[in-house]
Amino acid sequence: MDFAFCWFGPNDPVPLQRFAQVPGVRSVVTGLEHVAPGVAWTESDIAARRALCNEAGLEWKVAEPVPVHDSIKAAGKDRDQHIEAFAMTVKRLGDAGITTVCYNFMPVFDWMRTDYDYRLEDGSSVISYSQKEFDALDLTHGLPKRPAWPRGFTADELREISDTYAGVTKEEYFERFEYFIRAITPAAESAGVKLSIHPDDPPWPIFGLPRIASTESEITKLLAASDSPSHGLTFCTGSLAANAATDVVGMVSRVRDRIHFTHLRNIKHRSEKEFHEVAHTRSSGEVDLVEVMAALVEIGFSGSVRPDHGRMIWGEQGKPGFGLYDRALGLMYLQGIHDALTRG
């Protein structure tokens, strides 16, 4: 396995060089956050980002996120144009030696939380989701920017989004994904790049918009949309486990060779559709990452693993869920499990 951290570019509060100080870390997961969705990444921008990683002693292996333009998701008249731009980005990433592209197909909104400073008993801070808090959001004046989103949304934009997706069924939305993945996989195969779809987070609809990557059965259907070896899954334990009915450990063996990339994190439910992030250790929450790692070793997974959504501890300030300290603790925990499982 390749142990890595995600980095949000030069504006990330965590300097890139600090990741290289964590034992066993030789690669980084990053994307070109300054490029608008639907615009092909240029060779020069990719080369510049790769050079930054190399200067820090790290190799850029996984591009995350590579946004899918909403015209593709909405079946807009210009979706083929945006698919071509996505394909060009994939080609250029492959030419630069990037092996994996992580993306999602959630309409409009990326991952959602309602509290980005939820306090645990030990005083650490985590991110949290509460359906009650979500339902109580006042959208009269729009929706402010969230840490996972490039921008916020005005009230007029929210109404336009609602109109765009009004009446769209899950089956129709799946057909849009199928159109996209079948169009894009030839470019990925040619470039030697693995496409890795991220599950819905949280794994249920928000704002009444369709979501099609929330359950194991839905993800199995998505993976069956194309038998291309380039089409696979980002196995995100936290997103999957937010649906308490999902057998996260068992799912590893059932989707096995379609797992191209992994996000490993732990969560704890307070009630249905209410959960928060916790430390990576098995005693801290409901995701047994010891068993998840054992299952990954069993199937021979050799791709990139990154710790996800750590706590903010020891007074660290930064992007909620993406401080250095707790993610470093989490990664060392995961490496320790891996070393114990593979000690020969």
CSV table of C-alpha atoms in Angstrom, one decimal:
chain,number,residue,atom,x,y,z
A,1,MET,CA,0.0,0.0,0.0
A,2,ASP,CA,1.0,3.6,-0.6
A,3,PHE,CA,0.4,5.8,2.4
A,4,ALA,CA,-0.4,9.4,1.6
A,5,PHE,CA,-2.0,12.7,2.7
A,6,CYS,CA,-4.3,15.0,0.8
A,7,TRP,CA,-3.1,18.5,0.3
A,8,PHE,CA,-5.2,21.5,-0.8
A,9,GLY,CA,-2.5,23.4,-2.7
A,10,PRO,CA,-0.4,26.4,-1.7
A,11,ASN,CA,-3.3,27.9,0.3
A,12,ASP,CA,-3.6,24.8,2.5
A,13,PRO,CA,-2.7,25.8,6.1
A,14,VAL,CA,-0.5,22.7,6.4
A,15,PRO,CA,2.8,23.2,4.6
A,16,LEU,CA,3.4,20.4,2.1
A,17,GLN,CA,6.9,19.7,3.5
A,18,ARG,CA,5.4,18.6,6.8
A,19,PHE,CA,3.8,15.6,5.3
A,20,ALA,CA,7.1,14.3,4.2
A,21,GLN,CA,8.2,14.3,7.9
A,22,VAL,CA,5.6,11.6,8.7
A,23,PRO,CA,7.3,8.2,8.5
A,24,GLY,CA,6.3,6.1,5.6
A,25,VAL,CA,4.8,9.0,3.6
A,26,ARG,CA,6.3,9.4,0.1
A,27,SER,CA,3.3,10.5,-1.9
A,28,VAL,CA,0.6,13.1,-1.9
A,29,VAL,CA,-3.0,13.4,-3.1
A,30,THR,CA,-3.8,16.8,-4.5
A,31,GLY,CA,-5.8,18.7,-7.2
A,32,LEU,CA,-5.8,22.0,-9.0
A,33,GLU,CA,-8.3,23.8,-6.8
A,34,HIS,CA,-7.9,27.1,-8.7
A,35,VAL,CA,-9.2,25.6,-12.0
A,36,ALA,CA,-13.0,25.9,-12.5
A,37,PRO,CA,-15.0,22.7,-13.1
A,38,GLY,CA,-15.4,22.0,-16.8
A,39,VAL,CA,-12.1,23.5,-17.7
A,40,ALA,CA,-9.3,21.2,-18.8
A,41,TRP,CA,-6.2,21.2,-16.6
A,42,THR,CA,-3.2,22.5,-18.6
A,43,GLU,CA,0.0,20.7,-18.9
A,44,SER,CA,1.9,23.6,-17.4
A,45,ASP,CA,-0.4,23.7,-14.3
A,46,ILE,CA,-0.1,20.0,-13.8
A,47,ALA,CA,3.7,20.2,-14.2
A,48,ALA,CA,3.9,23.1,-11.7
A,49,ARG,CA,1.9,21.1,-9.0
A,50,ARG,CA,4.0,18.0,-9.6
A,51,ALA,CA,7.2,20.1,-9.2
A,52,LEU,CA,5.9,21.4,-5.8
A,53,CYS,CA,5.3,17.9,-4.6
A,54,ASN,CA,8.7,16.7,-5.8
A,55,GLU,CA,10.5,19.6,-4.1
A,56,ALA,CA,9.0,18.4,-0.8
A,57,GLY,CA,10.2,14.9,-1.4
A,58,LEU,CA,6.8,13.6,-2.4
A,59,GLU,CA,5.3,12.0,-5.5
A,60,TRP,CA,2.0,13.1,-6.9
A,61,LYS,CA,0.1,9.8,-7.5
A,62,VAL,CA,-3.6,10.6,-7.0
A,63,ALA,CA,-5.5,13.7,-8.4
A,64,GLU,CA,-8.3,14.6,-6.1
A,65,PRO,CA,-10.7,16.1,-6.7
A,66,VAL,CA,-11.2,16.4,-10.4
A,67,PRO,CA,-14.7,18.0,-10.6
A,68,VAL,CA,-17.4,16.7,-13.0
A,69,HIS,CA,-19.1,19.8,-14.4
A,70,ASP,CA,-22.8,20.1,-13.4
A,71,SER,CA,-23.8,20.3,-17.0
A,72,ILE,CA,-22.8,16.6,-17.3
A,73,LYS,CA,-24.9,15.7,-14.2
A,74,ALA,CA,-27.8,17.8,-15.5
A,75,ALA,CA,-27.6,16.4,-19.0
A,76,GLY,CA,-27.1,19.9,-20.4
A,77,LYS,CA,-26.7,20.7,-24.0
A,78,ASP,CA,-23.0,21.3,-23.6
A,79,ARG,CA,-22.3,18.1,-21.6
A,80,ASP,CA,-20.2,16.5,-24.4
A,81,GLN,CA,-18.0,19.6,-24.4
A,82,HIS,CA,-17.4,19.2,-20.7
A,83,ILE,CA,-16.8,15.5,-21.0
A,84,GLU,CA,-14.1,16.2,-23.6
A,85,ALA,CA,-12.5,18.7,-21.2
A,86,PHE,CA,-12.6,16.0,-18.4
A,87,ALA,CA,-11.0,13.5,-20.8
A,88,MET,CA,-8.3,16.0,-21.7
A,89,THR,CA,-7.5,16.5,-18.1
A,90,VAL,CA,-7.3,12.7,-17.5
A,91,LYS,CA,-5.0,12.3,-20.5
A,92,ARG,CA,-2.7,15.1,-19.3
A,93,LEU,CA,-2.6,13.7,-15.8
A,94,GLY,CA,-1.7,10.2,-17.2
A,95,ASP,CA,1.1,11.8,-19.3
A,96,ALA,CA,2.4,13.4,-16.1
A,97,GLY,CA,2.5,10.0,-14.2
A,98,ILE,CA,-0.6,10.5,-12.1
A,99,THR,CA,-2.2,7.1,-11.8
A,100,THR,CA,-5.6,7.7,-10.2
A,101,VAL,CA,-8.3,10.3,-10.5
A,102,CYS,CA,-10.9,10.7,-7.7
A,103,TYR,CA,-14.2,12.4,-8.5
A,104,ASN,CA,-17.8,12.3,-7.4
A,105,PHE,CA,-21.2,12.4,-9.1
A,106,MET,CA,-23.1,14.2,-6.4
A,107,PRO,CA,-25.3,16.9,-8.0
A,108,VAL,CA,-24.1,20.4,-7.3
A,109,PHE,CA,-23.1,20.0,-3.7
A,110,ASP,CA,-20.0,18.1,-2.5
A,111,TRP,CA,-19.9,16.5,0.9
A,112,MET,CA,-22.1,18.2,3.5
A,113,ARG,CA,-21.8,18.7,7.3
A,114,THR,CA,-23.8,20.9,9.6
A,115,ASP,CA,-21.2,21.6,12.3
A,116,TYR,CA,-17.5,22.1,11.7
A,117,ASP,CA,-16.6,22.7,15.3
A,118,TYR,CA,-18.3,19.9,17.1
A,119,ARG,CA,-16.6,19.4,20.5
A,120,LEU,CA,-15.8,16.0,21.9
A,121,GLU,CA,-15.4,15.3,25.6
A,122,ASP,CA,-11.6,15.5,25.3
A,123,GLY,CA,-11.9,19.0,24.0
A,124,SER,CA,-10.9,18.2,20.4
A,125,SER,CA,-13.0,19.5,17.5
A,126,VAL,CA,-14.5,17.4,14.7
A,127,ILE,CA,-17.0,17.8,11.9
A,128,SER,CA,-20.6,16.6,12.4
A,129,TYR,CA,-23.8,16.1,10.5
A,130,SER,CA,-27.3,16.4,12.0
A,131,GLN,CA,-30.4,15.9,9.8
A,132,LYS,CA,-32.4,18.0,12.3
A,133,GLU,CA,-29.8,20.9,12.0
A,134,PHE,CA,-29.8,20.4,8.2
A,135,ASP,CA,-33.6,20.6,8.0
A,136,ALA,CA,-33.5,23.8,10.1
A,137,LEU,CA,-31.2,25.6,7.7
A,138,ASP,CA,-32.5,29.0,6.7
A,139,LEU,CA,-32.1,29.2,2.9
A,140,THR,CA,-33.9,32.6,2.6
A,141,HIS,CA,-30.7,34.3,1.8
A,142,GLY,CA,-28.9,31.4,0.2
A,143,LEU,CA,-26.3,29.0,1.5
A,144,PRO,CA,-22.9,30.1,2.7
A,145,LYS,CA,-19.7,28.5,1.5
A,146,ARG,CA,-18.8,25.2,3.3
A,147,PRO,CA,-15.2,24.0,3.7
A,148,ALA,CA,-15.7,21.3,1.0
A,149,TRP,CA,-17.2,23.7,-1.5
A,150,PRO,CA,-15.4,26.2,-3.8
A,151,ARG,CA,-18.2,28.8,-3.1
A,152,GLY,CA,-21.6,29.4,-1.6
A,153,PHE,CA,-25.0,29.7,-3.3
A,154,THR,CA,-27.4,32.6,-3.5
A,155,ALA,CA,-31.2,32.1,-3.0
A,156,ASP,CA,-31.7,32.6,-6.7
A,157,GLU,CA,-29.1,29.9,-7.5
A,158,LEU,CA,-30.8,27.5,-5.1
A,159,ARG,CA,-34.1,28.0,-6.9
A,160,GLU,CA,-32.5,27.5,-10.3
A,161,ILE,CA,-30.9,24.2,-9.0
A,162,SER,CA,-34.2,23.0,-7.7
A,163,ASP,CA,-35.8,23.8,-11.1
A,164,THR,CA,-33.0,22.0,-13.0
A,165,TYR,CA,-33.4,18.8,-11.1
A,166,ALA,CA,-37.2,18.9,-10.6
A,167,GLY,CA,-38.7,15.5,-11.3
A,168,VAL,CA,-35.4,13.8,-12.1
A,169,THR,CA,-35.6,10.2,-10.9
A,170,LYS,CA,-32.7,8.1,-9.6
A,171,GLU,CA,-32.9,5.9,-12.7
A,172,GLU,CA,-32.7,9.0,-15.0
A,173,TYR,CA,-29.7,10.3,-13.0
A,174,PHE,CA,-28.0,6.9,-13.2
A,175,GLU,CA,-28.4,7.0,-17.0
A,176,ARG,CA,-26.6,10.3,-16.9
A,177,PHE,CA,-23.7,8.7,-15.0
A,178,GLU,CA,-23.7,5.8,-17.4
A,179,TYR,CA,-23.4,8.2,-20.3
A,180,PHE,CA,-20.5,9.9,-18.7
A,181,ILE,CA,-18.5,6.9,-17.6
A,182,ARG,CA,-18.9,5.1,-20.9
A,183,ALA,CA,-17.7,8.2,-22.7
A,184,ILE,CA,-14.7,8.8,-20.4
A,185,THR,CA,-13.3,5.3,-19.9
A,186,PRO,CA,-11.6,5.0,-23.3
A,187,ALA,CA,-9.5,8.2,-22.5
A,188,ALA,CA,-8.7,6.8,-19.1
A,189,GLU,CA,-7.6,3.4,-20.4
A,190,SER,CA,-5.4,5.1,-23.1
A,191,ALA,CA,-3.8,7.3,-20.4
A,192,GLY,CA,-3.3,4.4,-18.0
A,193,VAL,CA,-5.4,6.2,-15.3
A,194,LYS,CA,-7.8,4.7,-12.9
A,195,LEU,CA,-11.1,6.6,-12.4
A,196,SER,CA,-12.3,6.3,-8.8
A,197,ILE,CA,-15.8,7.5,-7.9
A,198,HIS,CA,-16.4,8.7,-4.4
A,199,PRO,CA,-19.6,7.6,-2.6
A,200,ASP,CA,-22.2,10.1,-1.6
A,201,ASP,CA,-21.5,11.9,1.6
A,202,PRO,CA,-23.8,11.8,3.5
A,203,PRO,CA,-25.3,8.7,1.8
A,204,TRP,CA,-28.8,10.0,1.3
A,205,PRO,CA,-30.4,12.9,-0.8
A,206,ILE,CA,-30.0,16.5,0.3
A,207,PHE,CA,-32.0,19.4,-0.9
A,208,GLY,CA,-34.2,16.9,-2.7
A,209,LEU,CA,-31.6,16.2,-5.3
A,210,PRO,CA,-31.0,12.6,-6.6
A,211,ARG,CA,-28.0,10.6,-5.3
A,212,ILE,CA,-27.0,7.3,-6.7
A,213,ALA,CA,-23.8,6.2,-4.8
A,214,SER,CA,-25.2,5.9,-1.3
A,215,THR,CA,-25.6,2.1,-0.7
A,216,GLU,CA,-23.6,-1.0,-1.6
A,217,SER,CA,-26.3,-2.0,-4.1
A,218,GLU,CA,-26.2,1.4,-5.8
A,219,ILE,CA,-22.4,1.3,-5.9
A,220,THR,CA,-22.5,-2.2,-7.4
A,221,LYS,CA,-24.9,-0.9,-10.1
A,222,LEU,CA,-22.6,2.0,-10.8
A,223,LEU,CA,-19.5,-0.3,-11.1
A,224,ALA,CA,-21.5,-2.5,-13.5
A,225,ALA,CA,-22.1,0.5,-15.8
A,226,SER,CA,-18.8,-0.2,-17.4
A,227,ASP,CA,-16.5,-3.2,-17.3
A,228,SER,CA,-13.5,-1.0,-18.1
A,229,PRO,CA,-10.5,-1.8,-15.8
A,230,SER,CA,-10.2,2.0,-15.4
A,231,HIS,CA,-13.6,2.3,-13.8
A,232,GLY,CA,-13.6,1.8,-10.0
A,233,LEU,CA,-14.3,3.1,-6.6
A,234,THR,CA,-12.8,5.3,-3.9
A,235,PHE,CA,-13.5,3.2,-0.8
A,236,CYS,CA,-14.4,5.8,1.8
A,237,THR,CA,-15.2,4.1,5.1
A,238,GLY,CA,-16.7,7.2,6.7
A,239,SER,CA,-19.1,8.0,3.8
A,240,LEU,CA,-20.2,4.3,3.6
A,241,ALA,CA,-20.6,3.8,7.3
A,242,ALA,CA,-22.8,6.9,7.8
A,243,ASN,CA,-25.5,4.5,6.6
A,244,ALA,CA,-25.5,2.2,9.6
A,245,ALA,CA,-26.9,-0.6,7.5
A,246,THR,CA,-23.7,-0.8,5.3
A,247,ASP,CA,-21.4,-3.7,6.0
A,248,VAL,CA,-18.2,-1.8,5.4
A,249,VAL,CA,-15.7,-4.6,6.1
A,250,GLY,CA,-17.6,-7.2,4.1
A,251,MET,CA,-18.0,-4.8,1.2
A,252,VAL,CA,-14.2,-4.8,0.7
A,253,SER,CA,-14.2,-8.4,-0.5
A,254,ARG,CA,-17.3,-8.0,-2.5
A,255,VAL,CA,-16.0,-5.1,-4.6
A,256,ARG,CA,-12.4,-6.1,-4.3
A,257,ASP,CA,-10.6,-5.4,-7.6
A,258,ARG,CA,-12.8,-2.3,-8.3
A,259,ILE,CA,-11.2,-0.5,-5.3
A,260,HIS,CA,-8.7,2.0,-6.8
A,261,PHE,CA,-8.2,4.4,-3.9
A,262,THR,CA,-9.1,4.5,-0.2
A,263,HIS,CA,-10.2,7.1,2.4
A,264,LEU,CA,-10.0,5.7,5.9
A,265,ARG,CA,-11.8,7.4,8.7
A,266,ASN,CA,-14.0,6.6,11.7
A,267,ILE,CA,-17.4,7.9,12.7
A,268,LYS,CA,-19.8,7.6,15.5
A,269,HIS,CA,-23.6,7.8,15.3
A,270,ARG,CA,-25.7,9.8,17.8
A,271,SER,CA,-28.9,8.7,16.2
A,272,GLU,CA,-30.2,8.0,12.7
A,273,LYS,CA,-28.7,10.5,10.2
A,274,GLU,CA,-26.7,12.1,13.0
A,275,PHE,CA,-23.0,11.3,13.2
A,276,HIS,CA,-19.6,12.9,13.8
A,277,GLU,CA,-16.0,12.1,13.1
A,278,VAL,CA,-13.8,10.5,15.7
A,279,ALA,CA,-10.2,9.3,16.0
A,280,HIS,CA,-9.1,6.5,13.7
A,281,THR,CA,-8.7,3.9,16.5
A,282,ARG,CA,-11.2,1.0,16.6
A,283,SER,CA,-12.3,1.9,20.2
A,284,SER,CA,-13.2,5.5,19.2
A,285,GLY,CA,-16.2,4.8,16.9
A,286,GLU,CA,-18.1,2.3,14.8
A,287,VAL,CA,-15.7,1.7,11.8
A,288,ASP,CA,-13.2,-1.0,12.7
A,289,LEU,CA,-10.3,0.1,10.7
A,290,VAL,CA,-8.3,-2.9,11.9
A,291,GLU,CA,-10.7,-5.2,10.1
A,292,VAL,CA,-10.9,-2.9,7.1
A,293,MET,CA,-7.1,-3.0,6.8
A,294,ALA,CA,-7.1,-6.8,7.2
A,295,ALA,CA,-9.7,-7.0,4.4
A,296,LEU,CA,-7.6,-4.7,2.1
A,297,VAL,CA,-4.5,-6.8,2.8
A,298,GLU,CA,-6.5,-10.0,2.1
A,299,ILE,CA,-7.6,-8.8,-1.4
A,300,GLY,CA,-4.1,-7.6,-2.2
A,301,PHE,CA,-4.9,-3.9,-2.4
A,302,SER,CA,-1.8,-2.0,-3.4
A,303,GLY,CA,-3.2,1.5,-4.2
A,304,SER,CA,-3.1,4.7,-2.2
A,305,VAL,CA,-4.5,5.0,1.4
A,306,ARG,CA,-5.0,8.3,3.1
A,307,PRO,CA,-6.4,9.2,6.5
A,308,ASP,CA,-9.5,11.3,6.3
A,309,HIS,CA,-11.3,13.9,8.4
A,310,GLY,CA,-9.1,13.9,11.5
A,311,ARG,CA,-9.8,15.8,14.7
A,312,MET,CA,-8.4,19.3,15.4
A,313,ILE,CA,-6.2,18.7,18.4
A,314,TRP,CA,-3.4,20.3,20.5
A,315,GLY,CA,-4.7,23.8,19.6
A,316,GLU,CA,-4.1,23.4,15.9
A,317,GLN,CA,-6.0,25.8,13.7
A,318,GLY,CA,-6.8,25.1,10.0
A,319,LYS,CA,-9.3,23.6,7.6
A,320,PRO,CA,-11.9,21.6,9.6
A,321,GLY,CA,-11.1,17.9,9.4
A,322,PHE,CA,-7.8,18.4,7.7
A,323,GLY,CA,-5.3,19.4,10.3
A,324,LEU,CA,-1.9,17.7,10.3
A,325,TYR,CA,-1.7,16.3,13.9
A,326,ASP,CA,-4.6,13.9,14.1
A,327,ARG,CA,-4.3,12.8,10.5
A,328,ALA,CA,-0.6,12.0,11.2
A,329,LEU,CA,-1.7,10.0,14.3
A,330,GLY,CA,-4.3,8.2,12.2
A,331,LEU,CA,-1.8,7.4,9.4
A,332,MET,CA,0.7,6.0,11.9
A,333,TYR,CA,-2.1,3.9,13.4
A,334,LEU,CA,-3.0,2.5,9.9
A,335,GLN,CA,0.7,1.8,9.1
A,336,GLY,CA,1.1,0.0,12.4
A,337,ILE,CA,-1.9,-2.2,11.6
A,338,HIS,CA,-0.5,-2.9,8.1
A,339,ASP,CA,2.9,-3.7,9.5
A,340,ALA,CA,1.4,-6.2,12.0
A,341,LEU,CA,-0.7,-7.8,9.3
A,342,THR,CA,2.2,-8.2,6.8
A,343,ARG,CA,5.1,-8.9,9.1
A,344,GLY,CA,5.9,-12.1,7.3
